[in-house]
Amino acid sequence: MDVVEVWNGHQACALQAALRKTNEAFAERLGLAPRTVAAWHTNPNVVLRSETQQLLDEVYETASPTVRKRFTLMLTSDQPAAGRGPSSVQPLRVAIAVVVREDQVLLVCRRDDGASGITWQFPAGVIKPGVHPDSAAVRETLNETGVRCAVIRNLGARLHPVTAVECEYFLCEFLVGEATNSDVVENVDVMWVPKTSVTRFIPASNIFPPILAALEEPHDAADHR
């Protein structure tokens, strides 16, 4: 195969496997977030956005002949996407910060390969080896939004129902900083929204129930627990 006309999740994962890269390493090669690569494994039929198409074209076109041959063999085999069933993909561990400021909560609008092209989420970051999850939540919030926060408490963990990523959630309090989009490659916007309006941005079915419970608490109670 000399040219990929339109990249989808299956083909992207096949290229990842041909390069023998983990989700995190492949994401770093493309300049994307690891959660984006993980989403391709759970939704192999998704057609990727044009910017991502160009990044994959560049990686494929500069790959060695051995990698390109391996990629073609994987696509023409009977194996699932990239030769990996969902159960063999190592799930990412992600720390998610639910940052509250009085009656507001911080959200980021991410670029997405789905039908809408965008998706609203809480700030999140990959938990790297040796890094404590709450530190990852605070660090990624600052990197993505320019907002400094402090962890109030751990809200629990789950396997995300949409992305199949292992998520650990932290309720955080706002300290200082203007909310700005500091990651224009992955995100479209950053904004504070009323706690009572969160489900207008994120479907309630996708929100971890302890988050909804925490957002219903009075602000003073959340700060002093």
Tab-separated table of C-alpha atoms in Angstrom:
chain	number	residue	atom	x	y	z
A	1	MET	CA	0.000	0.000	0.000
A	2	ASP	CA	1.627	3.249	-1.179
A	3	VAL	CA	-1.058	5.757	-0.189
A	4	VAL	CA	-3.759	5.895	2.484
A	5	GLU	CA	-6.544	8.012	1.031
A	6	VAL	CA	-8.497	8.469	4.277
A	7	TRP	CA	-7.209	7.447	7.695
A	8	ASN	CA	-9.581	5.884	10.198
A	9	GLY	CA	-8.989	4.527	13.682
A	10	HIS	CA	-8.259	1.001	12.430
A	11	GLN	CA	-5.572	2.162	10.010
A	12	ALA	CA	-4.004	4.481	12.571
A	13	CYS	CA	-3.763	1.612	15.076
A	14	ALA	CA	-2.254	-0.610	12.375
A	15	LEU	CA	0.448	1.994	11.785
A	16	GLN	CA	1.040	2.203	15.534
A	17	ALA	CA	1.484	-1.572	15.724
A	18	ALA	CA	3.736	-1.601	12.649
A	19	LEU	CA	5.968	0.919	14.389
A	20	ARG	CA	5.785	-1.209	17.573
A	21	LYS	CA	4.916	1.811	19.694
A	22	THR	CA	2.820	2.080	22.829
A	23	ASN	CA	-0.136	4.452	22.927
A	24	GLU	CA	1.943	7.062	24.718
A	25	ALA	CA	4.958	6.751	22.404
A	26	PHE	CA	2.797	6.894	19.271
A	27	ALA	CA	0.931	9.917	20.615
A	28	GLU	CA	4.234	11.649	21.307
A	29	ARG	CA	5.425	10.891	17.751
A	30	LEU	CA	2.265	12.496	16.359
A	31	GLY	CA	2.180	15.383	18.806
A	32	LEU	CA	-1.220	14.303	20.148
A	33	ALA	CA	-2.549	13.330	23.560
A	34	PRO	CA	-2.367	9.606	24.487
A	35	ARG	CA	-6.118	9.650	25.157
A	36	THR	CA	-6.630	10.424	21.453
A	37	VAL	CA	-4.734	7.287	20.412
A	38	ALA	CA	-6.584	5.213	23.006
A	39	ALA	CA	-9.889	6.388	21.529
A	40	TRP	CA	-8.913	4.960	18.116
A	41	HIS	CA	-8.660	1.490	19.652
A	42	THR	CA	-12.183	1.728	21.050
A	43	ASN	CA	-13.656	3.298	17.887
A	44	PRO	CA	-11.711	1.869	14.908
A	45	ASN	CA	-14.247	3.044	12.299
A	46	VAL	CA	-13.966	6.748	13.160
A	47	VAL	CA	-12.668	8.936	10.312
A	48	LEU	CA	-9.925	11.152	11.701
A	49	ARG	CA	-9.907	14.934	11.388
A	50	SER	CA	-7.867	16.547	8.609
A	51	GLU	CA	-5.018	17.723	10.868
A	52	THR	CA	-4.582	14.185	12.168
A	53	GLN	CA	-4.703	12.808	8.620
A	54	GLN	CA	-1.730	15.002	7.716
A	55	LEU	CA	0.249	13.902	10.779
A	56	LEU	CA	-0.321	10.220	9.948
A	57	ASP	CA	0.606	10.823	6.295
A	58	GLU	CA	3.938	12.262	7.418
A	59	VAL	CA	4.697	9.369	9.767
A	60	TYR	CA	3.747	6.767	7.147
A	61	GLU	CA	5.653	8.455	4.329
A	62	THR	CA	8.847	8.658	6.401
A	63	ALA	CA	8.588	5.097	7.767
A	64	SER	CA	11.083	2.453	6.745
A	65	PRO	CA	10.177	-0.099	4.023
A	66	THR	CA	9.957	-2.790	6.730
A	67	VAL	CA	7.427	-0.785	8.722
A	68	ARG	CA	5.363	-0.016	5.606
A	69	LYS	CA	5.331	-3.714	4.646
A	70	ARG	CA	4.306	-4.693	8.184
A	71	PHE	CA	1.526	-2.061	8.074
A	72	THR	CA	0.157	-3.481	4.798
A	73	LEU	CA	0.248	-7.049	6.131
A	74	MET	CA	-1.684	-6.017	9.242
A	75	LEU	CA	-4.395	-4.326	7.205
A	76	THR	CA	-4.833	-7.318	4.908
A	77	SER	CA	-4.771	-9.928	7.679
A	78	ASP	CA	-7.784	-11.223	9.566
A	79	GLN	CA	-6.473	-9.714	12.796
A	80	PRO	CA	-8.501	-7.010	14.563
A	81	ALA	CA	-7.293	-3.409	14.240
A	82	ALA	CA	-3.503	-3.373	14.459
A	83	GLY	CA	-3.663	-7.049	15.439
A	84	ARG	CA	-4.867	-6.095	18.888
A	85	GLY	CA	-8.220	-6.828	20.388
A	86	PRO	CA	-9.483	-4.316	22.942
A	87	SER	CA	-8.502	-6.658	25.761
A	88	SER	CA	-4.817	-6.607	24.741
A	89	VAL	CA	-4.504	-2.825	24.626
A	90	GLN	CA	-2.847	-1.558	27.771
A	91	PRO	CA	-5.273	0.991	29.219
A	92	LEU	CA	-3.934	4.421	29.997
A	93	ARG	CA	-4.144	5.807	33.515
A	94	VAL	CA	-5.442	9.348	33.525
A	95	ALA	CA	-5.885	11.836	36.356
A	96	ILE	CA	-8.903	14.118	36.031
A	97	ALA	CA	-9.299	17.433	37.868
A	98	VAL	CA	-12.756	18.729	38.761
A	99	VAL	CA	-11.751	22.305	39.601
A	100	VAL	CA	-14.365	24.417	41.398
A	101	ARG	CA	-14.419	28.166	41.903
A	102	GLU	CA	-17.413	29.286	43.963
A	103	ASP	CA	-20.416	28.139	41.897
A	104	GLN	CA	-18.400	27.342	38.761
A	105	VAL	CA	-16.380	24.420	37.424
A	106	LEU	CA	-13.558	24.424	34.868
A	107	LEU	CA	-14.037	22.676	31.490
A	108	VAL	CA	-11.906	22.275	28.375
A	109	CYS	CA	-13.249	21.843	24.843
A	110	ARG	CA	-11.174	19.205	23.057
A	111	ARG	CA	-10.808	18.588	19.359
A	112	ASP	CA	-12.402	15.240	18.590
A	113	ASP	CA	-12.520	12.776	15.697
A	114	GLY	CA	-16.206	12.067	16.284
A	115	ALA	CA	-19.168	13.471	14.405
A	116	SER	CA	-19.321	16.736	16.370
A	117	GLY	CA	-15.627	17.513	15.991
A	118	ILE	CA	-15.371	18.687	19.618
A	119	THR	CA	-16.086	17.367	23.086
A	120	TRP	CA	-16.244	19.092	26.472
A	121	GLN	CA	-14.314	17.479	29.338
A	122	PHE	CA	-12.668	18.188	32.667
A	123	PRO	CA	-8.906	18.867	32.540
A	124	ALA	CA	-7.047	15.544	32.413
A	125	GLY	CA	-3.533	14.203	32.085
A	126	VAL	CA	-1.734	10.887	31.743
A	127	ILE	CA	-0.336	9.490	34.992
A	128	LYS	CA	3.289	8.732	34.161
A	129	PRO	CA	5.329	6.123	36.051
A	130	GLY	CA	6.525	7.453	39.382
A	131	VAL	CA	4.095	10.392	39.388
A	132	HIS	CA	1.328	10.505	41.985
A	133	PRO	CA	-2.141	10.816	40.408
A	134	ASP	CA	-3.106	13.975	42.292
A	135	SER	CA	0.119	15.675	41.155
A	136	ALA	CA	-0.707	14.722	37.559
A	137	ALA	CA	-4.172	16.288	37.900
A	138	VAL	CA	-2.756	19.565	39.226
A	139	ARG	CA	0.065	19.654	36.671
A	140	GLU	CA	-2.160	18.992	33.645
A	141	THR	CA	-4.708	21.579	34.728
A	142	LEU	CA	-1.959	24.202	34.816
A	143	ASN	CA	-0.487	23.065	31.490
A	144	GLU	CA	-3.844	23.014	29.693
A	145	THR	CA	-5.589	25.999	31.200
A	146	GLY	CA	-3.145	28.237	33.059
A	147	VAL	CA	-5.145	27.657	36.260
A	148	ARG	CA	-3.403	26.646	39.471
A	149	CYS	CA	-5.447	24.403	41.733
A	150	ALA	CA	-5.081	22.239	44.830
A	151	VAL	CA	-6.629	18.831	45.474
A	152	ILE	CA	-9.434	18.766	48.043
A	153	ARG	CA	-10.049	15.014	47.917
A	154	ASN	CA	-10.047	11.919	45.742
A	155	LEU	CA	-13.455	11.177	44.193
A	156	GLY	CA	-12.639	7.617	43.147
A	157	ALA	CA	-11.653	5.764	39.975
A	158	ARG	CA	-13.284	3.871	37.105
A	159	LEU	CA	-12.755	2.554	33.582
A	160	HIS	CA	-14.268	5.273	31.414
A	161	PRO	CA	-17.372	3.937	29.589
A	162	VAL	CA	-16.555	5.743	26.315
A	163	THR	CA	-12.758	5.767	26.028
A	164	ALA	CA	-11.919	2.631	28.078
A	165	VAL	CA	-9.228	4.683	29.837
A	166	GLU	CA	-8.535	4.110	33.550
A	167	CYS	CA	-9.556	7.395	35.203
A	168	GLU	CA	-8.877	8.674	38.705
A	169	TYR	CA	-10.871	11.751	39.705
A	170	PHE	CA	-9.949	14.584	42.062
A	171	LEU	CA	-12.071	17.416	43.404
A	172	CYS	CA	-9.873	20.517	43.336
A	173	GLU	CA	-10.134	24.113	44.468
A	174	PHE	CA	-9.135	27.100	42.355
A	175	LEU	CA	-6.074	28.987	43.614
A	176	VAL	CA	-5.032	31.528	40.986
A	177	GLY	CA	-4.772	32.102	37.230
A	178	GLU	CA	-6.776	33.174	34.200
A	179	ALA	CA	-8.432	30.337	32.290
A	180	THR	CA	-6.750	30.291	28.875
A	181	ASN	CA	-6.343	27.671	26.158
A	182	SER	CA	-2.691	26.704	26.585
A	183	ASP	CA	-2.879	23.594	24.349
A	184	VAL	CA	-4.200	24.772	20.987
A	185	VAL	CA	-3.265	21.499	19.276
A	186	GLU	CA	-5.624	19.386	21.392
A	187	ASN	CA	-8.119	21.970	22.676
A	188	VAL	CA	-10.452	24.536	21.175
A	189	ASP	CA	-11.412	26.477	24.282
A	190	VAL	CA	-11.307	26.640	28.074
A	191	MET	CA	-14.032	28.152	30.215
A	192	TRP	CA	-15.680	28.302	33.613
A	193	VAL	CA	-19.286	27.115	33.552
A	194	PRO	CA	-21.938	27.084	36.279
A	195	LYS	CA	-21.958	23.832	38.217
A	196	THR	CA	-25.658	23.494	37.470
A	197	SER	CA	-24.982	23.658	33.710
A	198	VAL	CA	-22.311	20.949	33.411
A	199	THR	CA	-24.725	18.446	31.867
A	200	ARG	CA	-25.390	20.903	29.043
A	201	PHE	CA	-21.755	20.390	28.009
A	202	ILE	CA	-21.120	16.769	29.052
A	203	PRO	CA	-23.872	14.113	28.896
A	204	ALA	CA	-24.880	13.126	32.427
A	205	SER	CA	-24.463	9.451	31.469
A	206	ASN	CA	-20.739	10.076	30.829
A	207	ILE	CA	-20.091	11.865	34.129
A	208	PHE	CA	-18.763	9.830	37.050
A	209	PRO	CA	-21.611	9.942	39.646
A	210	PRO	CA	-19.374	11.133	42.537
A	211	ILE	CA	-18.572	14.206	40.433
A	212	LEU	CA	-22.241	15.139	40.169
A	213	ALA	CA	-22.616	14.647	43.919
A	214	ALA	CA	-19.572	16.824	44.633
A	215	LEU	CA	-20.847	19.601	42.373
A	216	GLU	CA	-24.093	19.696	44.323
A	217	GLU	CA	-22.250	20.427	47.576
A	218	PRO	CA	-22.163	23.991	48.911
A	219	HIS	CA	-18.863	25.659	47.984
A	220	ASP	CA	-17.787	26.230	51.597
A	221	ALA	CA	-18.400	22.579	52.443
A	222	ALA	CA	-16.259	21.437	49.518
A	223	ASP	CA	-13.414	23.736	50.556
A	224	HIS	CA	-13.169	22.503	54.118
A	225	ARG	CA	-13.589	18.765	53.775
